[in-house]
């Protein structure tokens, strides 16, 4: 009986030594997905050089339709609504224009309140799309205009890792 026990122990020891972990591929500690970067977006509005509003959009959104990228960044209290249209789906610098055109950008800021016009559309400035990979977009913008009363407004902001949905037909 003792001889069987010794032989069994030697057999188990031999199997354990012959099955080294060095020959096995490394295993991941987790089977989950890698963390996705959190989207962020900040918009600042100034009038005559003084900041009158600044907000972080909690749920920024972007949509691609054929060759147009549309980005929405609303304030948490729904007082401000920012819409950006880029006449391209590639990273680059785009001049602002009052109307949507290929190769140009348009930004609109809608406002619900008495302290500024209900809609601002800067025609001077740039929209920079620094990261566009089909799944998310990042960049910045800055635009300026004068309202009918002669007050100068500047709208600027940054955004990163905004998820992009493709609504192009068949995708």
PDB file of C-alpha atoms in Angstrom:
ATOM      1  CA  UNK A   1       0.000   0.000   0.000  1.00  0.00           C
ATOM      2  CA  UNK A   2       2.834   2.372   0.881  1.00  0.00           C
ATOM      3  CA  UNK A   3       4.526   1.499  -2.408  1.00  0.00           C
ATOM      4  CA  UNK A   4       1.349   2.438  -4.338  1.00  0.00           C
ATOM      5  CA  UNK A   5       1.091   5.733  -2.483  1.00  0.00           C
ATOM      6  CA  UNK A   6       4.737   6.577  -3.231  1.00  0.00           C
ATOM      7  CA  UNK A   7       4.304   5.655  -6.918  1.00  0.00           C
ATOM      8  CA  UNK A   8       1.123   7.772  -7.149  1.00  0.00           C
ATOM      9  CA  UNK A   9       2.915  10.748  -5.577  1.00  0.00           C
ATOM     10  CA  UNK A  10       5.854  10.366  -7.978  1.00  0.00           C
ATOM     11  CA  UNK A  11       3.473  10.117 -10.936  1.00  0.00           C
ATOM     12  CA  UNK A  12       1.595  13.262  -9.885  1.00  0.00           C
ATOM     13  CA  UNK A  13       4.873  15.102  -9.258  1.00  0.00           C
ATOM     14  CA  UNK A  14       6.124  14.107 -12.727  1.00  0.00           C
ATOM     15  CA  UNK A  15       2.906  15.279 -14.385  1.00  0.00           C
ATOM     16  CA  UNK A  16       2.987  18.562 -12.519  1.00  0.00           C
ATOM     17  CA  UNK A  17       6.604  19.262 -13.478  1.00  0.00           C
ATOM     18  CA  UNK A  18       5.995  18.299 -17.091  1.00  0.00           C
ATOM     19  CA  UNK A  19       3.039  20.713 -17.377  1.00  0.00           C
ATOM     20  CA  UNK A  20       4.896  24.001 -16.953  1.00  0.00           C
ATOM     21  CA  UNK A  21       2.993  27.304 -17.269  1.00  0.00           C
ATOM     22  CA  UNK A  22       5.883  28.757 -19.270  1.00  0.00           C
ATOM     23  CA  UNK A  23       4.691  26.876 -22.356  1.00  0.00           C
ATOM     24  CA  UNK A  24       1.132  28.172 -22.102  1.00  0.00           C
ATOM     25  CA  UNK A  25       0.073  31.485 -23.634  1.00  0.00           C
ATOM     26  CA  UNK A  26      -0.546  34.322 -21.215  1.00  0.00           C
ATOM     27  CA  UNK A  27      -4.107  34.678 -20.044  1.00  0.00           C
ATOM     28  CA  UNK A  28      -5.912  37.914 -19.588  1.00  0.00           C
ATOM     29  CA  UNK A  29      -7.084  38.710 -16.079  1.00  0.00           C
ATOM     30  CA  UNK A  30     -10.473  39.829 -17.400  1.00  0.00           C
ATOM     31  CA  UNK A  31     -12.625  38.753 -20.309  1.00  0.00           C
ATOM     32  CA  UNK A  32     -14.375  42.175 -20.550  1.00  0.00           C
ATOM     33  CA  UNK A  33     -13.802  44.851 -23.151  1.00  0.00           C
ATOM     34  CA  UNK A  34     -11.199  47.565 -22.824  1.00  0.00           C
ATOM     35  CA  UNK A  35     -12.672  50.720 -21.286  1.00  0.00           C
ATOM     36  CA  UNK A  36     -13.971  53.256 -23.788  1.00  0.00           C
ATOM     37  CA  UNK A  37     -12.957  56.890 -23.321  1.00  0.00           C
ATOM     38  CA  UNK A  38     -15.743  59.018 -21.905  1.00  0.00           C
ATOM     39  CA  UNK A  39     -17.151  61.618 -24.301  1.00  0.00           C
ATOM     40  CA  UNK A  40     -16.760  65.250 -23.270  1.00  0.00           C
ATOM     41  CA  UNK A  41     -17.816  68.569 -24.757  1.00  0.00           C
ATOM     42  CA  UNK A  42     -17.528  72.136 -23.506  1.00  0.00           C
ATOM     43  CA  UNK A  43     -19.065  75.243 -25.070  1.00  0.00           C
ATOM     44  CA  UNK A  44     -18.292  78.848 -24.059  1.00  0.00           C
ATOM     45  CA  UNK A  45     -20.185  81.937 -25.211  1.00  0.00           C
ATOM     46  CA  UNK A  46     -18.821  85.441 -24.766  1.00  0.00           C
ATOM     47  CA  UNK A  47     -20.275  88.844 -25.567  1.00  0.00           C
ATOM     48  CA  UNK A  48     -18.015  91.846 -26.090  1.00  0.00           C
ATOM     49  CA  UNK A  49     -15.086  89.874 -24.598  1.00  0.00           C
ATOM     50  CA  UNK A  50     -16.860  88.726 -21.404  1.00  0.00           C
ATOM     51  CA  UNK A  51     -17.953  85.131 -20.848  1.00  0.00           C
ATOM     52  CA  UNK A  52     -21.736  85.043 -20.455  1.00  0.00           C
ATOM     53  CA  UNK A  53     -22.199  81.259 -20.494  1.00  0.00           C
ATOM     54  CA  UNK A  54     -20.139  78.113 -20.252  1.00  0.00           C
ATOM     55  CA  UNK A  55     -21.479  74.580 -20.109  1.00  0.00           C
ATOM     56  CA  UNK A  56     -20.481  70.966 -20.444  1.00  0.00           C
ATOM     57  CA  UNK A  57     -22.720  68.841 -22.601  1.00  0.00           C
ATOM     58  CA  UNK A  58     -23.625  65.634 -20.762  1.00  0.00           C
ATOM     59  CA  UNK A  59     -24.768  63.726 -23.834  1.00  0.00           C
ATOM     60  CA  UNK A  60     -22.933  65.033 -26.902  1.00  0.00           C
ATOM     61  CA  UNK A  61     -23.941  63.229 -30.078  1.00  0.00           C
ATOM     62  CA  UNK A  62     -22.607  62.955 -33.631  1.00  0.00           C
ATOM     63  CA  UNK A  63     -24.096  61.513 -36.805  1.00  0.00           C
ATOM     64  CA  UNK A  64     -22.546  60.838 -40.219  1.00  0.00           C
ATOM     65  CA  UNK A  65     -24.789  60.974 -43.277  1.00  0.00           C
ATOM     66  CA  UNK A  66     -22.926  60.400 -46.566  1.00  0.00           C
ATOM     67  CA  UNK A  67     -20.361  63.225 -46.494  1.00  0.00           C
ATOM     68  CA  UNK A  68     -21.724  65.383 -43.652  1.00  0.00           C
ATOM     69  CA  UNK A  69     -20.862  65.156 -39.967  1.00  0.00           C
ATOM     70  CA  UNK A  70     -23.437  66.633 -37.597  1.00  0.00           C
ATOM     71  CA  UNK A  71     -22.525  67.263 -33.953  1.00  0.00           C
ATOM     72  CA  UNK A  72     -24.966  68.225 -31.187  1.00  0.00           C
ATOM     73  CA  UNK A  73     -23.855  69.574 -27.799  1.00  0.00           C
ATOM     74  CA  UNK A  74     -26.704  70.805 -25.604  1.00  0.00           C
ATOM     75  CA  UNK A  75     -26.507  72.317 -22.133  1.00  0.00           C
ATOM     76  CA  UNK A  76     -27.782  70.162 -19.239  1.00  0.00           C
ATOM     77  CA  UNK A  77     -30.586  72.669 -18.526  1.00  0.00           C
ATOM     78  CA  UNK A  78     -31.612  72.771 -22.245  1.00  0.00           C
ATOM     79  CA  UNK A  79     -31.104  76.566 -22.270  1.00  0.00           C
ATOM     80  CA  UNK A  80     -28.444  76.297 -25.015  1.00  0.00           C
ATOM     81  CA  UNK A  81     -28.385  74.046 -28.045  1.00  0.00           C
ATOM     82  CA  UNK A  82     -25.262  73.808 -30.222  1.00  0.00           C
ATOM     83  CA  UNK A  83     -25.352  72.269 -33.692  1.00  0.00           C
ATOM     84  CA  UNK A  84     -22.268  71.856 -35.859  1.00  0.00           C
ATOM     85  CA  UNK A  85     -22.290  70.734 -39.487  1.00  0.00           C
ATOM     86  CA  UNK A  86     -19.070  69.799 -41.249  1.00  0.00           C
ATOM     87  CA  UNK A  87     -19.195  69.273 -45.008  1.00  0.00           C
ATOM     88  CA  UNK A  88     -16.777  66.354 -44.748  1.00  0.00           C
ATOM     89  CA  UNK A  89     -16.167  63.245 -42.675  1.00  0.00           C
ATOM     90  CA  UNK A  90     -12.368  63.580 -42.511  1.00  0.00           C
ATOM     91  CA  UNK A  91     -10.057  65.178 -39.966  1.00  0.00           C
ATOM     92  CA  UNK A  92      -8.968  68.690 -40.905  1.00  0.00           C
ATOM     93  CA  UNK A  93      -9.547  72.432 -40.536  1.00  0.00           C
ATOM     94  CA  UNK A  94     -12.776  73.867 -41.919  1.00  0.00           C
ATOM     95  CA  UNK A  95     -13.608  77.549 -42.395  1.00  0.00           C
ATOM     96  CA  UNK A  96     -16.963  78.631 -40.983  1.00  0.00           C
ATOM     97  CA  UNK A  97     -19.709  79.587 -43.376  1.00  0.00           C
ATOM     98  CA  UNK A  98     -23.307  80.684 -42.779  1.00  0.00           C
ATOM     99  CA  UNK A  99     -24.649  77.909 -45.023  1.00  0.00           C
ATOM    100  CA  UNK A 100     -23.834  74.215 -45.241  1.00  0.00           C
ATOM    101  CA  UNK A 101     -21.361  73.536 -48.043  1.00  0.00           C
ATOM    102  CA  UNK A 102     -18.910  70.741 -48.880  1.00  0.00           C
ATOM    103  CA  UNK A 103     -15.512  71.401 -47.322  1.00  0.00           C
ATOM    104  CA  UNK A 104     -16.870  74.060 -44.937  1.00  0.00           C
ATOM    105  CA  UNK A 105     -18.388  74.084 -41.458  1.00  0.00           C
ATOM    106  CA  UNK A 106     -21.436  75.778 -40.004  1.00  0.00           C
ATOM    107  CA  UNK A 107     -22.226  76.223 -36.336  1.00  0.00           C
ATOM    108  CA  UNK A 108     -25.521  77.348 -34.840  1.00  0.00           C
ATOM    109  CA  UNK A 109     -26.195  78.187 -31.229  1.00  0.00           C
ATOM    110  CA  UNK A 110     -29.822  78.365 -30.170  1.00  0.00           C
ATOM    111  CA  UNK A 111     -30.711  80.039 -26.896  1.00  0.00           C
ATOM    112  CA  UNK A 112     -33.841  80.120 -24.764  1.00  0.00           C
ATOM    113  CA  UNK A 113     -33.641  83.307 -22.716  1.00  0.00           C
ATOM    114  CA  UNK A 114     -33.719  87.109 -22.820  1.00  0.00           C
ATOM    115  CA  UNK A 115     -29.984  87.907 -22.474  1.00  0.00           C
ATOM    116  CA  UNK A 116     -28.981  87.297 -26.122  1.00  0.00           C
ATOM    117  CA  UNK A 117     -30.524  86.640 -29.562  1.00  0.00           C
ATOM    118  CA  UNK A 118     -32.363  83.310 -29.900  1.00  0.00           C
ATOM    119  CA  UNK A 119     -30.009  82.126 -32.651  1.00  0.00           C
ATOM    120  CA  UNK A 120     -26.349  82.827 -33.390  1.00  0.00           C
ATOM    121  CA  UNK A 121     -24.560  81.636 -36.549  1.00  0.00           C
ATOM    122  CA  UNK A 122     -20.921  82.756 -36.692  1.00  0.00           C
ATOM    123  CA  UNK A 123     -19.505  83.234 -40.183  1.00  0.00           C
ATOM    124  CA  UNK A 124     -15.910  83.945 -39.153  1.00  0.00           C
ATOM    125  CA  UNK A 125     -13.758  81.267 -37.555  1.00  0.00           C
ATOM    126  CA  UNK A 126     -12.688  77.664 -37.855  1.00  0.00           C
ATOM    127  CA  UNK A 127     -13.880  74.216 -36.968  1.00  0.00           C
ATOM    128  CA  UNK A 128     -11.039  71.782 -36.368  1.00  0.00           C
ATOM    129  CA  UNK A 129     -11.746  68.065 -36.549  1.00  0.00           C
ATOM    130  CA  UNK A 130      -8.631  66.497 -35.013  1.00  0.00           C
ATOM    131  CA  UNK A 131      -9.850  62.953 -34.587  1.00  0.00           C
ATOM    132  CA  UNK A 132     -12.342  61.151 -36.793  1.00  0.00           C
ATOM    133  CA  UNK A 133     -12.208  57.378 -36.992  1.00  0.00           C
ATOM    134  CA  UNK A 134     -15.800  56.485 -37.877  1.00  0.00           C
ATOM    135  CA  UNK A 135     -16.632  55.480 -34.293  1.00  0.00           C
ATOM    136  CA  UNK A 136     -15.845  58.751 -32.476  1.00  0.00           C
ATOM    137  CA  UNK A 137     -14.763  62.307 -33.176  1.00  0.00           C
ATOM    138  CA  UNK A 138     -12.735  64.983 -31.387  1.00  0.00           C
ATOM    139  CA  UNK A 139     -11.848  68.583 -32.109  1.00  0.00           C
ATOM    140  CA  UNK A 140     -12.475  72.243 -31.378  1.00  0.00           C
ATOM    141  CA  UNK A 141     -14.197  75.285 -32.842  1.00  0.00           C
ATOM    142  CA  UNK A 142     -14.206  79.038 -32.544  1.00  0.00           C
ATOM    143  CA  UNK A 143     -16.475  81.444 -34.338  1.00  0.00           C
ATOM    144  CA  UNK A 144     -17.486  85.082 -34.046  1.00  0.00           C
ATOM    145  CA  UNK A 145     -20.203  87.434 -35.275  1.00  0.00           C
ATOM    146  CA  UNK A 146     -21.930  90.728 -34.511  1.00  0.00           C
ATOM    147  CA  UNK A 147     -25.644  90.800 -33.829  1.00  0.00           C
ATOM    148  CA  UNK A 148     -27.961  93.466 -35.355  1.00  0.00           C
ATOM    149  CA  UNK A 149     -27.369  95.684 -32.284  1.00  0.00           C
ATOM    150  CA  UNK A 150     -23.585  95.632 -32.829  1.00  0.00           C
ATOM    151  CA  UNK A 151     -22.709  93.316 -29.943  1.00  0.00           C
ATOM    152  CA  UNK A 152     -19.805  90.960 -30.699  1.00  0.00           C
ATOM    153  CA  UNK A 153     -20.290  87.283 -29.822  1.00  0.00           C
ATOM    154  CA  UNK A 154     -17.725  84.508 -29.777  1.00  0.00           C
ATOM    155  CA  UNK A 155     -18.622  80.839 -29.512  1.00  0.00           C
ATOM    156  CA  UNK A 156     -15.803  78.409 -28.826  1.00  0.00           C
ATOM    157  CA  UNK A 157     -15.458  74.929 -27.510  1.00  0.00           C
ATOM    158  CA  UNK A 158     -13.782  71.564 -27.474  1.00  0.00           C
ATOM    159  CA  UNK A 159     -15.044  68.015 -27.709  1.00  0.00           C
ATOM    160  CA  UNK A 160     -13.489  64.572 -27.493  1.00  0.00           C
ATOM    161  CA  UNK A 161     -14.521  60.974 -27.941  1.00  0.00           C
ATOM    162  CA  UNK A 162     -18.055  61.807 -29.056  1.00  0.00           C
ATOM    163  CA  UNK A 163     -19.637  58.600 -30.389  1.00  0.00           C
ATOM    164  CA  UNK A 164     -20.489  58.774 -34.104  1.00  0.00           C
ATOM    165  CA  UNK A 165     -23.495  56.973 -35.534  1.00  0.00           C
ATOM    166  CA  UNK A 166     -23.615  56.274 -39.257  1.00  0.00           C
ATOM    167  CA  UNK A 167     -27.093  56.834 -40.696  1.00  0.00           C
ATOM    168  CA  UNK A 168     -26.021  56.458 -44.319  1.00  0.00           C
ATOM    169  CA  UNK A 169     -28.356  54.169 -46.272  1.00  0.00           C
ATOM    170  CA  UNK A 170     -27.461  50.503 -45.855  1.00  0.00           C
ATOM    171  CA  UNK A 171     -25.006  50.988 -42.978  1.00  0.00           C
TER     172      UNK A 171
END
